[in-house]
Amino acid sequence: MELFELVTAQTVPEAVKAQAKSSTAQNGAEVRFIAGGTNLIDYMKLNVERPTRLVDINGLPLDRIEKTADGALKIGALARNADVAQDATVKEQYAVLSQALLAGASPQLRNMATTGGNLLQKTRCVYYRDTATGCNKREPGSGCSAIGGYNRMLAILGTSEHCIATNPSDQNVALMVLDAVVHIEGVKGQRTVPIAEFYVVPGSTPQRETVLEPGDLVTHVTLPKMPSGAKSVYLKLRDRASYEFALASAAIVMKQDAGGKIEFIRVAIGGVGTKPWRSTEAERALLGRAANSANFRTAAEVALHGAKPQSQNGFKVELAKRCLTHAMGQASQSA
Ligand SMILES: Cc1cc2nc3c(=O)[nH]c(=O)nc-3n(C[C@H](O)[C@H](O)[C@H](O)COP(=O)(O)OP(=O)(O)OC[C@H]3O[C@@H](n4cnc5c(N)ncnc54)[C@H](O)[C@@H]3O)c2cc1C
Ligand code: SF4
């Protein structure tokens, strides 16, 4: 770990001003916000992240979980993953988020990890973590050691010839099906970005992962009201039953009409995409159809249609399809 300066932000504008001095908000940032520190400190110890200045945002009033006047739920960027998972409204109306958070990390980590930090956690690609190897995300132009290397855990959707790293978060897959909106305060003021537009695929610039610019502080996310009677499920498949990242996961929100036809559907997949992966194609394949296993399997096939497996992760194509089919079945039964 390299030497760094630690400053404490007393206000949101102070935090924004401090990080705006960085040349980037993406990989390679010289100034970083620190929230729970469970991801950032890990990577600083590995010399993957080498900020010269950390801006501690833990004193900012951004930890509340509250209803808004229009019936949405506002979750502060500093709300801890454990608190969000156990919040009564989240459990009742946005169960998929509670389930996703509880499927991630460990109780100790969830007590520290924050909503904003989870949104921005880094890939677990082993080469990204190892500064002795080439990695375009960590060091642009140095190559991608994972292509043709150890890529069992990595992505099959949204990849490029420059990077095939997965977004490892469980939370973010749930936020996709909840149509979350990310609220940002930056040097030009406040703005909102729908979660579907927050992440970018690697293309030829894998060091860039989100639309964030220097100075941008995520202040909170909002979850719009879900249709009454809609049920949601998060299913995570992994190498061991706890304390492990997803090989494949599925987040589903579903509502059926009185005749058993699907009248509202949201589908997202985790563990297989370079960003949390929403499949509007699968949603279109299900809307207005009967909630049965044949239609679920067809939708899963559609969701994985563009998958491009690497040398070691071809098994993920079928795994993700089964994960989706099973999760849709669970959502339909609980509906
Ligand atoms: C052993 C282990 C196992 C794990 N397993 C899982 C798992 O199974 N599933 C899963 O989803 N996650 C898992 N995680 C990851 C964990 O969820 C993240 O480490 C955590 O969510 C990060 O939150 P944090 O508040 O600690 O972020 P920090 O480490 O403080 O920050 C992470 C990044 O976000 C930026 N940031 C933080 N807050 C803001 C903000 N408000 N605005 C702008 N930028 C911000 C920081 O600058 C930094 O770049 C695991 C982690 C560990 C160490
Ligand atoms: S997959 Fe991405 S993060 Fe992993 S080595 Fe290749 S460029 Fe780096």
GROMACS .gro file of C-alpha atoms and ligand atoms in nm:
model
  396
    1MET     CA    1   0.000   0.000   0.000
    2GLU     CA    2   0.127   0.346  -0.087
    3LEU     CA    3   0.118   0.652   0.136
    4PHE     CA    4  -0.198   0.862   0.113
    5GLU     CA    5  -0.356   1.163   0.277
    6LEU     CA    6  -0.689   1.120   0.459
    7VAL     CA    7  -0.932   1.409   0.472
    8THR     CA    8  -1.279   1.413   0.625
    9ALA     CA    9  -1.561   1.579   0.433
   10GLN     CA   10  -1.800   1.776   0.655
   11THR     CA   11  -2.049   1.854   0.378
   12VAL     CA   12  -2.150   1.712   0.040
   13PRO     CA   13  -2.011   2.014  -0.156
   14GLU     CA   14  -1.682   1.977   0.031
   15ALA     CA   15  -1.661   1.610  -0.071
   16VAL     CA   16  -1.745   1.691  -0.433
   17LYS     CA   17  -1.482   1.966  -0.445
   18ALA     CA   18  -1.214   1.737  -0.301
   19GLN     CA   19  -1.271   1.452  -0.549
   20ALA     CA   20  -1.306   1.691  -0.844
   21LYS     CA   21  -0.929   1.746  -0.819
   22SER     CA   22  -0.882   1.389  -0.949
   23SER     CA   23  -0.821   1.352  -1.325
   24THR     CA   24  -1.077   1.069  -1.334
   25ALA     CA   25  -1.350   0.905  -1.126
   26GLN     CA   26  -1.274   0.570  -1.293
   27ASN     CA   27  -0.984   0.324  -1.255
   28GLY     CA   28  -0.665   0.513  -1.174
   29ALA     CA   29  -0.832   0.793  -0.973
   30GLU     CA   30  -0.586   0.991  -0.759
   31VAL     CA   31  -0.860   1.097  -0.518
   32ARG     CA   32  -1.118   0.850  -0.388
   33PHE     CA   33  -1.418   0.872  -0.159
   34ILE     CA   34  -1.405   0.613   0.117
   35ALA     CA   35  -1.730   0.475   0.264
   36GLY     CA   36  -1.721   0.127   0.427
   37GLY     CA   37  -1.373   0.072   0.286
   38THR     CA   38  -1.434  -0.304   0.237
   39ASN     CA   39  -1.353  -0.286  -0.134
   40LEU     CA   40  -1.123   0.014  -0.164
   41ILE     CA   41  -0.881  -0.078   0.115
   42ASP     CA   42  -0.859  -0.433  -0.019
   43TYR     CA   43  -0.741  -0.298  -0.355
   44MET     CA   44  -0.513  -0.037  -0.200
   45LYS     CA   45  -0.334  -0.313  -0.009
   46LEU     CA   46  -0.280  -0.491  -0.341
   47ASN     CA   47  -0.153  -0.166  -0.502
   48VAL     CA   48  -0.430  -0.194  -0.761
   49GLU     CA   49  -0.583   0.131  -0.632
   50ARG     CA   50  -0.320   0.394  -0.555
   51PRO     CA   51  -0.501   0.713  -0.458
   52THR     CA   52  -0.286   0.983  -0.303
   53ARG     CA   53  -0.587   1.121  -0.116
   54LEU     CA   54  -0.890   0.959   0.046
   55VAL     CA   55  -1.201   1.164   0.124
   56ASP     CA   56  -1.387   1.008   0.416
   57ILE     CA   57  -1.760   1.058   0.354
   58ASN     CA   58  -1.886   0.864   0.658
   59GLY     CA   59  -1.981   1.182   0.846
   60LEU     CA   60  -2.223   1.299   0.575
   61PRO     CA   61  -2.598   1.271   0.643
   62LEU     CA   62  -2.657   1.011   0.371
   63ASP     CA   63  -2.750   0.701   0.570
   64ARG     CA   64  -3.130   0.728   0.585
   65ILE     CA   65  -3.384   0.488   0.432
   66GLU     CA   66  -3.714   0.671   0.390
   67LYS     CA   67  -4.031   0.690   0.182
   68THR     CA   68  -4.069   0.986  -0.053
   69ALA     CA   69  -4.391   1.182  -0.114
   70ASP     CA   70  -4.452   0.997  -0.443
   71GLY     CA   71  -4.436   0.655  -0.275
   72ALA     CA   72  -4.078   0.573  -0.383
   73LEU     CA   73  -3.812   0.453  -0.140
   74LYS     CA   74  -3.501   0.665  -0.092
   75ILE     CA   75  -3.189   0.480   0.022
   76GLY     CA   76  -2.893   0.695   0.127
   77ALA     CA   77  -2.553   0.615  -0.026
   78LEU     CA   78  -2.418   0.551   0.324
   79ALA     CA   79  -2.698   0.317   0.432
   80ARG     CA   80  -2.521  -0.005   0.530
   81ASN     CA   81  -2.603  -0.321   0.334
   82ALA     CA   82  -2.715  -0.494   0.656
   83ASP     CA   83  -2.958  -0.212   0.742
   84VAL     CA   84  -3.106  -0.203   0.391
   85ALA     CA   85  -3.150  -0.582   0.389
   86GLN     CA   86  -3.340  -0.572   0.721
   87ASP     CA   87  -3.547  -0.261   0.651
   88ALA     CA   88  -3.919  -0.342   0.685
   89THR     CA   89  -4.022  -0.165   0.363
   90VAL     CA   90  -3.741  -0.325   0.164
   91LYS     CA   91  -3.834  -0.671   0.293
   92GLU     CA   92  -4.201  -0.621   0.216
   93GLN     CA   93  -4.201  -0.425  -0.110
   94TYR     CA   94  -3.856  -0.482  -0.260
   95ALA     CA   95  -3.780  -0.833  -0.134
   96VAL     CA   96  -3.542  -0.901  -0.423
   97LEU     CA   97  -3.305  -0.636  -0.286
   98SER     CA   98  -3.310  -0.775   0.066
   99GLN     CA   99  -3.248  -1.127  -0.067
  100ALA     CA  100  -2.964  -1.010  -0.293
  101LEU     CA  101  -2.788  -0.824  -0.013
  102LEU     CA  102  -2.820  -1.118   0.226
  103ALA     CA  103  -2.673  -1.346  -0.041
  104GLY     CA  104  -2.359  -1.131  -0.056
  105ALA     CA  105  -2.037  -1.126   0.147
  106SER     CA  106  -2.064  -1.195   0.523
  107PRO     CA  107  -2.254  -1.035   0.815
  108GLN     CA  108  -1.940  -0.845   0.921
  109LEU     CA  109  -1.887  -0.707   0.570
  110ARG     CA  110  -2.254  -0.616   0.527
  111ASN     CA  111  -2.238  -0.417   0.852
  112MET     CA  112  -1.967  -0.196   0.696
  113ALA     CA  113  -2.051  -0.203   0.324
  114THR     CA  114  -2.267   0.082   0.194
  115THR     CA  115  -2.517   0.122  -0.088
  116GLY     CA  116  -2.285   0.362  -0.277
  117GLY     CA  117  -1.975   0.148  -0.223
  118ASN     CA  118  -2.157  -0.163  -0.340
  119LEU     CA  119  -2.272   0.020  -0.656
  120LEU     CA  120  -1.906   0.093  -0.731
  121GLN     CA  121  -1.730  -0.223  -0.618
  122LYS     CA  122  -1.460  -0.353  -0.851
  123THR     CA  123  -1.440  -0.679  -1.043
  124ARG     CA  124  -1.288  -0.986  -0.878
  125CYS     CA  125  -1.096  -1.084  -1.195
  126VAL     CA  126  -0.775  -1.239  -1.056
  127TYR     CA  127  -0.557  -1.052  -1.306
  128TYR     CA  128  -0.709  -0.718  -1.213
  129ARG     CA  129  -0.601  -0.798  -0.856
  130ASP     CA  130  -0.246  -0.898  -0.957
  131THR     CA  131  -0.022  -0.608  -1.060
  132ALA     CA  132   0.237  -0.851  -1.204
  133THR     CA  133   0.000  -0.934  -1.493
  134GLY     CA  134  -0.137  -0.744  -1.792
  135CYS     CA  135  -0.486  -0.598  -1.740
  136ASN     CA  136  -0.645  -0.332  -1.960
  137LYS     CA  137  -0.886  -0.230  -1.686
  138ARG     CA  138  -0.610  -0.162  -1.433
  139GLU     CA  139  -0.350  -0.044  -1.682
  140PRO     CA  140  -0.493   0.051  -2.023
  141GLY     CA  141  -0.299  -0.101  -2.313
  142SER     CA  142  -0.132  -0.375  -2.107
  143GLY     CA  143  -0.352  -0.653  -2.251
  144CYS     CA  144  -0.613  -0.887  -2.105
  145SER     CA  145  -0.456  -1.186  -1.930
  146ALA     CA  146  -0.799  -1.342  -1.871
  147ILE     CA  147  -0.869  -1.403  -2.241
  148GLY     CA  148  -0.712  -1.745  -2.288
  149GLY     CA  149  -0.619  -1.750  -1.918
  150TYR     CA  150  -0.814  -1.827  -1.600
  151ASN     CA  151  -1.162  -1.703  -1.688
  152ARG     CA  152  -1.398  -1.952  -1.524
  153MET     CA  153  -1.568  -1.679  -1.312
  154LEU     CA  154  -1.578  -1.415  -1.586
  155ALA     CA  155  -1.839  -1.271  -1.820
  156ILE     CA  156  -2.018  -1.411  -2.124
  157LEU     CA  157  -2.237  -1.105  -2.193
  158GLY     CA  158  -2.119  -0.755  -2.281
  159THR     CA  159  -1.757  -0.859  -2.328
  160SER     CA  160  -1.503  -0.712  -2.568
  161GLU     CA  161  -1.162  -0.817  -2.697
  162HIS     CA  162  -1.019  -0.582  -2.433
  163CYS     CA  163  -1.197  -0.706  -2.118
  164ILE     CA  164  -1.428  -0.987  -2.005
  165ALA     CA  165  -1.453  -0.901  -1.634
  166THR     CA  166  -1.781  -0.951  -1.449
  167ASN     CA  167  -1.952  -0.695  -1.230
  168PRO     CA  168  -1.951  -0.898  -0.908
  169SER     CA  169  -2.231  -0.727  -0.715
  170ASP     CA  170  -2.554  -0.894  -0.604
  171GLN     CA  171  -2.717  -0.567  -0.496
  172ASN     CA  172  -2.679  -0.416  -0.843
  173VAL     CA  173  -2.865  -0.700  -1.016
  174ALA     CA  174  -3.162  -0.641  -0.785
  175LEU     CA  175  -3.145  -0.265  -0.847
  176MET     CA  176  -3.177  -0.336  -1.221
  177VAL     CA  177  -3.516  -0.507  -1.187
  178LEU     CA  178  -3.634  -0.241  -0.944
  179ASP     CA  179  -3.561   0.035  -1.200
  180ALA     CA  180  -3.350   0.218  -0.942
  181VAL     CA  181  -3.246   0.575  -1.006
  182VAL     CA  182  -2.898   0.688  -0.899
  183HIS     CA  183  -2.882   1.042  -0.757
  184ILE     CA  184  -2.551   1.218  -0.802
  185GLU     CA  185  -2.411   1.549  -0.683
  186GLY     CA  186  -2.122   1.677  -0.892
  187VAL     CA  187  -1.937   1.994  -0.985
  188LYS     CA  188  -2.226   2.101  -1.210
  189GLY     CA  189  -2.493   2.032  -0.946
  190GLN     CA  190  -2.737   1.745  -0.894
  191ARG     CA  191  -2.846   1.495  -1.157
  192THR     CA  192  -3.014   1.156  -1.178
  193VAL     CA  193  -2.915   0.853  -1.385
  194PRO     CA  194  -3.140   0.548  -1.431
  195ILE     CA  195  -2.948   0.238  -1.317
  196ALA     CA  196  -2.980   0.095  -1.670
  197GLU     CA  197  -2.762   0.385  -1.792
  198PHE     CA  198  -2.523   0.404  -1.495
  199TYR     CA  199  -2.283   0.125  -1.604
  200VAL     CA  200  -2.101   0.105  -1.937
  201VAL     CA  201  -1.972  -0.207  -2.115
  202PRO     CA  202  -1.592  -0.226  -2.152
  203GLY     CA  203  -1.556  -0.182  -2.531
  204SER     CA  204  -1.206  -0.047  -2.596
  205THR     CA  205  -1.194   0.147  -2.265
  206PRO     CA  206  -1.244  -0.110  -1.985
  207GLN     CA  207  -1.093   0.128  -1.730
  208ARG     CA  208  -1.421   0.320  -1.759
  209GLU     CA  209  -1.705   0.139  -1.581
  210THR     CA  210  -1.972   0.400  -1.509
  211VAL     CA  211  -2.085   0.742  -1.625
  212LEU     CA  212  -1.929   0.908  -1.318
  213GLU     CA  213  -1.704   1.212  -1.369
  214PRO     CA  214  -1.449   1.364  -1.129
  215GLY     CA  215  -1.628   1.506  -0.825
  216ASP     CA  216  -1.941   1.295  -0.868
  217LEU     CA  217  -2.072   1.174  -0.533
  218VAL     CA  218  -2.360   0.926  -0.526
  219THR     CA  219  -2.592   1.070  -0.261
  220HIS     CA  220  -2.874   0.815  -0.274
  221VAL     CA  221  -3.076   0.579  -0.491
  222THR     CA  222  -3.452   0.580  -0.526
  223LEU     CA  223  -3.671   0.278  -0.593
  224PRO     CA  224  -4.001   0.355  -0.765
  225LYS     CA  225  -4.313   0.198  -0.625
  226MET     CA  226  -4.362  -0.154  -0.762
  227PRO     CA  227  -4.707  -0.254  -0.894
  228SER     CA  228  -4.921  -0.377  -0.610
  229GLY     CA  229  -4.920  -0.757  -0.592
  230ALA     CA  230  -4.587  -0.794  -0.778
  231LYS     CA  231  -4.353  -1.055  -0.628
  232SER     CA  232  -3.978  -1.063  -0.650
  233VAL     CA  233  -3.703  -1.321  -0.612
  234TYR     CA  234  -3.321  -1.327  -0.612
  235LEU     CA  235  -3.152  -1.659  -0.679
  236LYS     CA  236  -2.774  -1.693  -0.659
  237LEU     CA  237  -2.573  -1.995  -0.776
  238ARG     CA  238  -2.213  -2.022  -0.658
  239ASP     CA  239  -1.936  -2.267  -0.574
  240ARG     CA  240  -2.028  -2.278  -0.204
  241ALA     CA  241  -2.342  -2.183  -0.018
  242SER     CA  242  -2.212  -1.869   0.149
  243TYR     CA  243  -1.936  -1.609   0.136
  244GLU     CA  244  -1.884  -1.653  -0.238
  245PHE     CA  245  -1.948  -1.447  -0.549
  246ALA     CA  246  -2.210  -1.556  -0.805
  247LEU     CA  247  -2.135  -1.785  -1.096
  248ALA     CA  248  -2.483  -1.690  -1.211
  249SER     CA  249  -2.771  -1.515  -1.042
  250ALA     CA  250  -3.120  -1.404  -1.138
  251ALA     CA  251  -3.341  -1.120  -1.018
  252ILE     CA  252  -3.708  -1.134  -1.113
  253VAL     CA  253  -4.009  -0.913  -1.045
  254MET     CA  254  -4.335  -1.064  -1.169
  255LYS     CA  255  -4.707  -0.996  -1.151
  256GLN     CA  256  -4.975  -1.222  -1.297
  257ASP     CA  257  -5.330  -1.131  -1.385
  258ALA     CA  258  -5.632  -1.322  -1.256
  259GLY     CA  259  -5.599  -1.572  -1.543
  260GLY     CA  260  -5.233  -1.649  -1.469
  261LYS     CA  261  -5.092  -1.439  -1.756
  262ILE     CA  262  -4.784  -1.229  -1.688
  263GLU     CA  263  -4.882  -0.861  -1.681
  264PHE     CA  264  -4.562  -0.714  -1.531
  265ILE     CA  265  -4.214  -0.863  -1.559
  266ARG     CA  266  -3.854  -0.753  -1.494
  267VAL     CA  267  -3.558  -0.983  -1.557
  268ALA     CA  268  -3.188  -0.934  -1.474
  269ILE     CA  269  -2.889  -1.169  -1.455
  270GLY     CA  270  -2.577  -1.144  -1.241
  271GLY     CA  271  -2.238  -1.315  -1.250
  272VAL     CA  272  -2.238  -1.337  -1.628
  273GLY     CA  273  -2.226  -0.977  -1.753
  274THR     CA  274  -1.962  -0.707  -1.766
  275LYS     CA  275  -2.232  -0.498  -1.601
  276PRO     CA  276  -2.544  -0.601  -1.408
  277TRP     CA  277  -2.746  -0.740  -1.698
  278ARG     CA  278  -3.111  -0.653  -1.756
  279SER     CA  279  -3.280  -0.855  -2.028
  280THR     CA  280  -3.564  -0.655  -2.180
  281GLU     CA  281  -3.569  -0.921  -2.457
  282ALA     CA  282  -3.663  -1.189  -2.201
  283GLU     CA  283  -3.925  -0.952  -2.055
  284ARG     CA  284  -4.082  -0.905  -2.399
  285ALA     CA  285  -4.086  -1.282  -2.448
  286LEU     CA  286  -4.287  -1.324  -2.126
  287LEU     CA  287  -4.525  -1.030  -2.122
  288GLY     CA  288  -4.886  -1.143  -2.179
  289ARG     CA  289  -4.783  -1.511  -2.176
  290ALA     CA  290  -4.884  -1.782  -1.931
  291ALA     CA  291  -4.654  -1.820  -1.631
  292ASN     CA  292  -4.533  -2.173  -1.703
  293SER     CA  293  -4.200  -2.349  -1.720
  294ALA     CA  294  -4.196  -2.375  -2.101
  295ASN     CA  295  -4.233  -1.997  -2.136
  296PHE     CA  296  -3.974  -1.939  -1.862
  297ARG     CA  297  -3.722  -2.159  -2.043
  298THR     CA  298  -3.790  -1.980  -2.374
  299ALA     CA  299  -3.731  -1.644  -2.205
  300ALA     CA  300  -3.407  -1.773  -2.051
  301GLU     CA  301  -3.289  -1.886  -2.395
  302VAL     CA  302  -3.365  -1.537  -2.526
  303ALA     CA  303  -3.176  -1.373  -2.236
  304LEU     CA  304  -2.858  -1.571  -2.312
  305HIS     CA  305  -2.889  -1.544  -2.689
  306GLY     CA  306  -2.584  -1.321  -2.735
  307ALA     CA  307  -2.360  -1.506  -2.487
  308LYS     CA  308  -1.995  -1.542  -2.588
  309PRO     CA  309  -1.826  -1.800  -2.367
  310GLN     CA  310  -1.450  -1.801  -2.309
  311SER     CA  311  -1.219  -2.104  -2.281
  312GLN     CA  312  -1.331  -2.200  -1.927
  313ASN     CA  313  -1.675  -2.052  -1.870
  314GLY     CA  314  -1.900  -2.214  -2.132
  315PHE     CA  315  -2.085  -2.390  -1.849
  316LYS     CA  316  -2.225  -2.051  -1.744
  317VAL     CA  317  -2.457  -2.036  -2.045
  318GLU     CA  318  -2.667  -2.333  -1.932
  319LEU     CA  319  -2.620  -2.244  -1.563
  320ALA     CA  320  -2.760  -1.894  -1.618
  321LYS     CA  321  -3.055  -2.031  -1.818
  322ARG     CA  322  -3.143  -2.275  -1.541
  323CYS     CA  323  -3.097  -2.006  -1.279
  324LEU     CA  324  -3.336  -1.774  -1.464
  325THR     CA  325  -3.593  -2.048  -1.530
  326HIS     CA  326  -3.591  -2.156  -1.167
  327ALA     CA  327  -3.613  -1.800  -1.032
  328MET     CA  328  -3.908  -1.723  -1.263
  329GLY     CA  329  -4.078  -2.035  -1.134
  330GLN     CA  330  -4.024  -1.924  -0.775
  331ALA     CA  331  -4.158  -1.574  -0.851
  332SER     CA  332  -4.468  -1.721  -1.017
  333GLN     CA  333  -4.539  -1.951  -0.725
  334SER     CA  334  -4.509  -1.675  -0.469
  335ALA     CA  335  -4.738  -1.453  -0.682
  336LIG     C1  336  -1.441  -1.122   0.124
  336LIG     C2  337  -1.545  -1.044   0.051
  336LIG     C3  338  -1.656  -1.110  -0.001
  336LIG     C4  339  -1.754  -1.037  -0.069
  336LIG     N1  340  -1.861  -1.102  -0.122
  336LIG     C5  341  -1.954  -1.033  -0.192
  336LIG     C6  342  -2.065  -1.097  -0.252
  336LIG     O1  343  -2.083  -1.219  -0.241
  336LIG     N2  344  -2.153  -1.021  -0.321
  336LIG     C7  345  -2.139  -0.887  -0.334
  336LIG     O2  346  -2.222  -0.822  -0.398
  336LIG     N3  347  -2.035  -0.822  -0.280
  336LIG     C8  348  -1.942  -0.893  -0.210
  336LIG     N4  349  -1.836  -0.828  -0.156
  336LIG     C9  350  -1.814  -0.688  -0.189
  336LIG    C10  351  -1.882  -0.592  -0.094
  336LIG     O3  352  -2.019  -0.593  -0.121
  336LIG    C11  353  -1.821  -0.455  -0.121
  336LIG     O4  354  -1.688  -0.459  -0.072
  336LIG    C12  355  -1.897  -0.342  -0.054
  336LIG     O5  356  -2.029  -0.337  -0.100
  336LIG    C13  357  -1.831  -0.208  -0.085
  336LIG     O6  358  -1.894  -0.108  -0.008
  336LIG     P1  359  -1.806  -0.008   0.079
  336LIG     O7  360  -1.898   0.091   0.138
  336LIG     O8  361  -1.718  -0.082   0.174
  336LIG     O9  362  -1.719   0.060  -0.037
  336LIG     P2  363  -1.576   0.127  -0.032
  336LIG    O10  364  -1.472   0.023  -0.027
  336LIG    O11  365  -1.571   0.235   0.070
  336LIG    O12  366  -1.576   0.197  -0.174
  336LIG    C14  367  -1.582   0.123  -0.295
  336LIG    C15  368  -1.575   0.220  -0.413
  336LIG    O13  369  -1.690   0.302  -0.416
  336LIG    C16  370  -1.656   0.440  -0.413
  336LIG     N5  371  -1.762   0.506  -0.337
  336LIG    C17  372  -1.809   0.469  -0.215
  336LIG     N6  373  -1.915   0.545  -0.181
  336LIG    C18  374  -1.933   0.633  -0.284
  336LIG    C19  375  -2.028   0.737  -0.310
  336LIG     N7  376  -2.126   0.765  -0.224
  336LIG     N8  377  -2.019   0.805  -0.426
  336LIG    C20  378  -1.922   0.777  -0.516
  336LIG     N9  379  -1.829   0.681  -0.496
  336LIG    C21  380  -1.836   0.608  -0.384
  336LIG    C22  381  -1.519   0.444  -0.347
  336LIG    O14  382  -1.447   0.560  -0.386
  336LIG    C23  383  -1.456   0.318  -0.401
  336LIG    O15  384  -1.405   0.339  -0.530
  336LIG    C24  385  -1.739  -0.896  -0.084
  336LIG    C25  386  -1.629  -0.831  -0.029
  336LIG    C26  387  -1.533  -0.902   0.039
  336LIG    C27  388  -1.415  -0.829   0.096
  337SF4     S1  389  -1.089  -0.938  -1.794
  337SF4    FE1  390  -1.069  -0.717  -1.766
  337SF4     S2  391  -1.011  -0.702  -1.551
  337SF4    FE2  392  -0.961  -0.914  -1.615
  337SF4     S3  393  -0.751  -0.911  -1.700
  337SF4    FE3  394  -0.887  -0.873  -1.869
  337SF4     S4  395  -0.888  -0.649  -1.880
  337SF4    FE4  396  -0.822  -0.700  -1.674
   0.00000   0.00000   0.00000
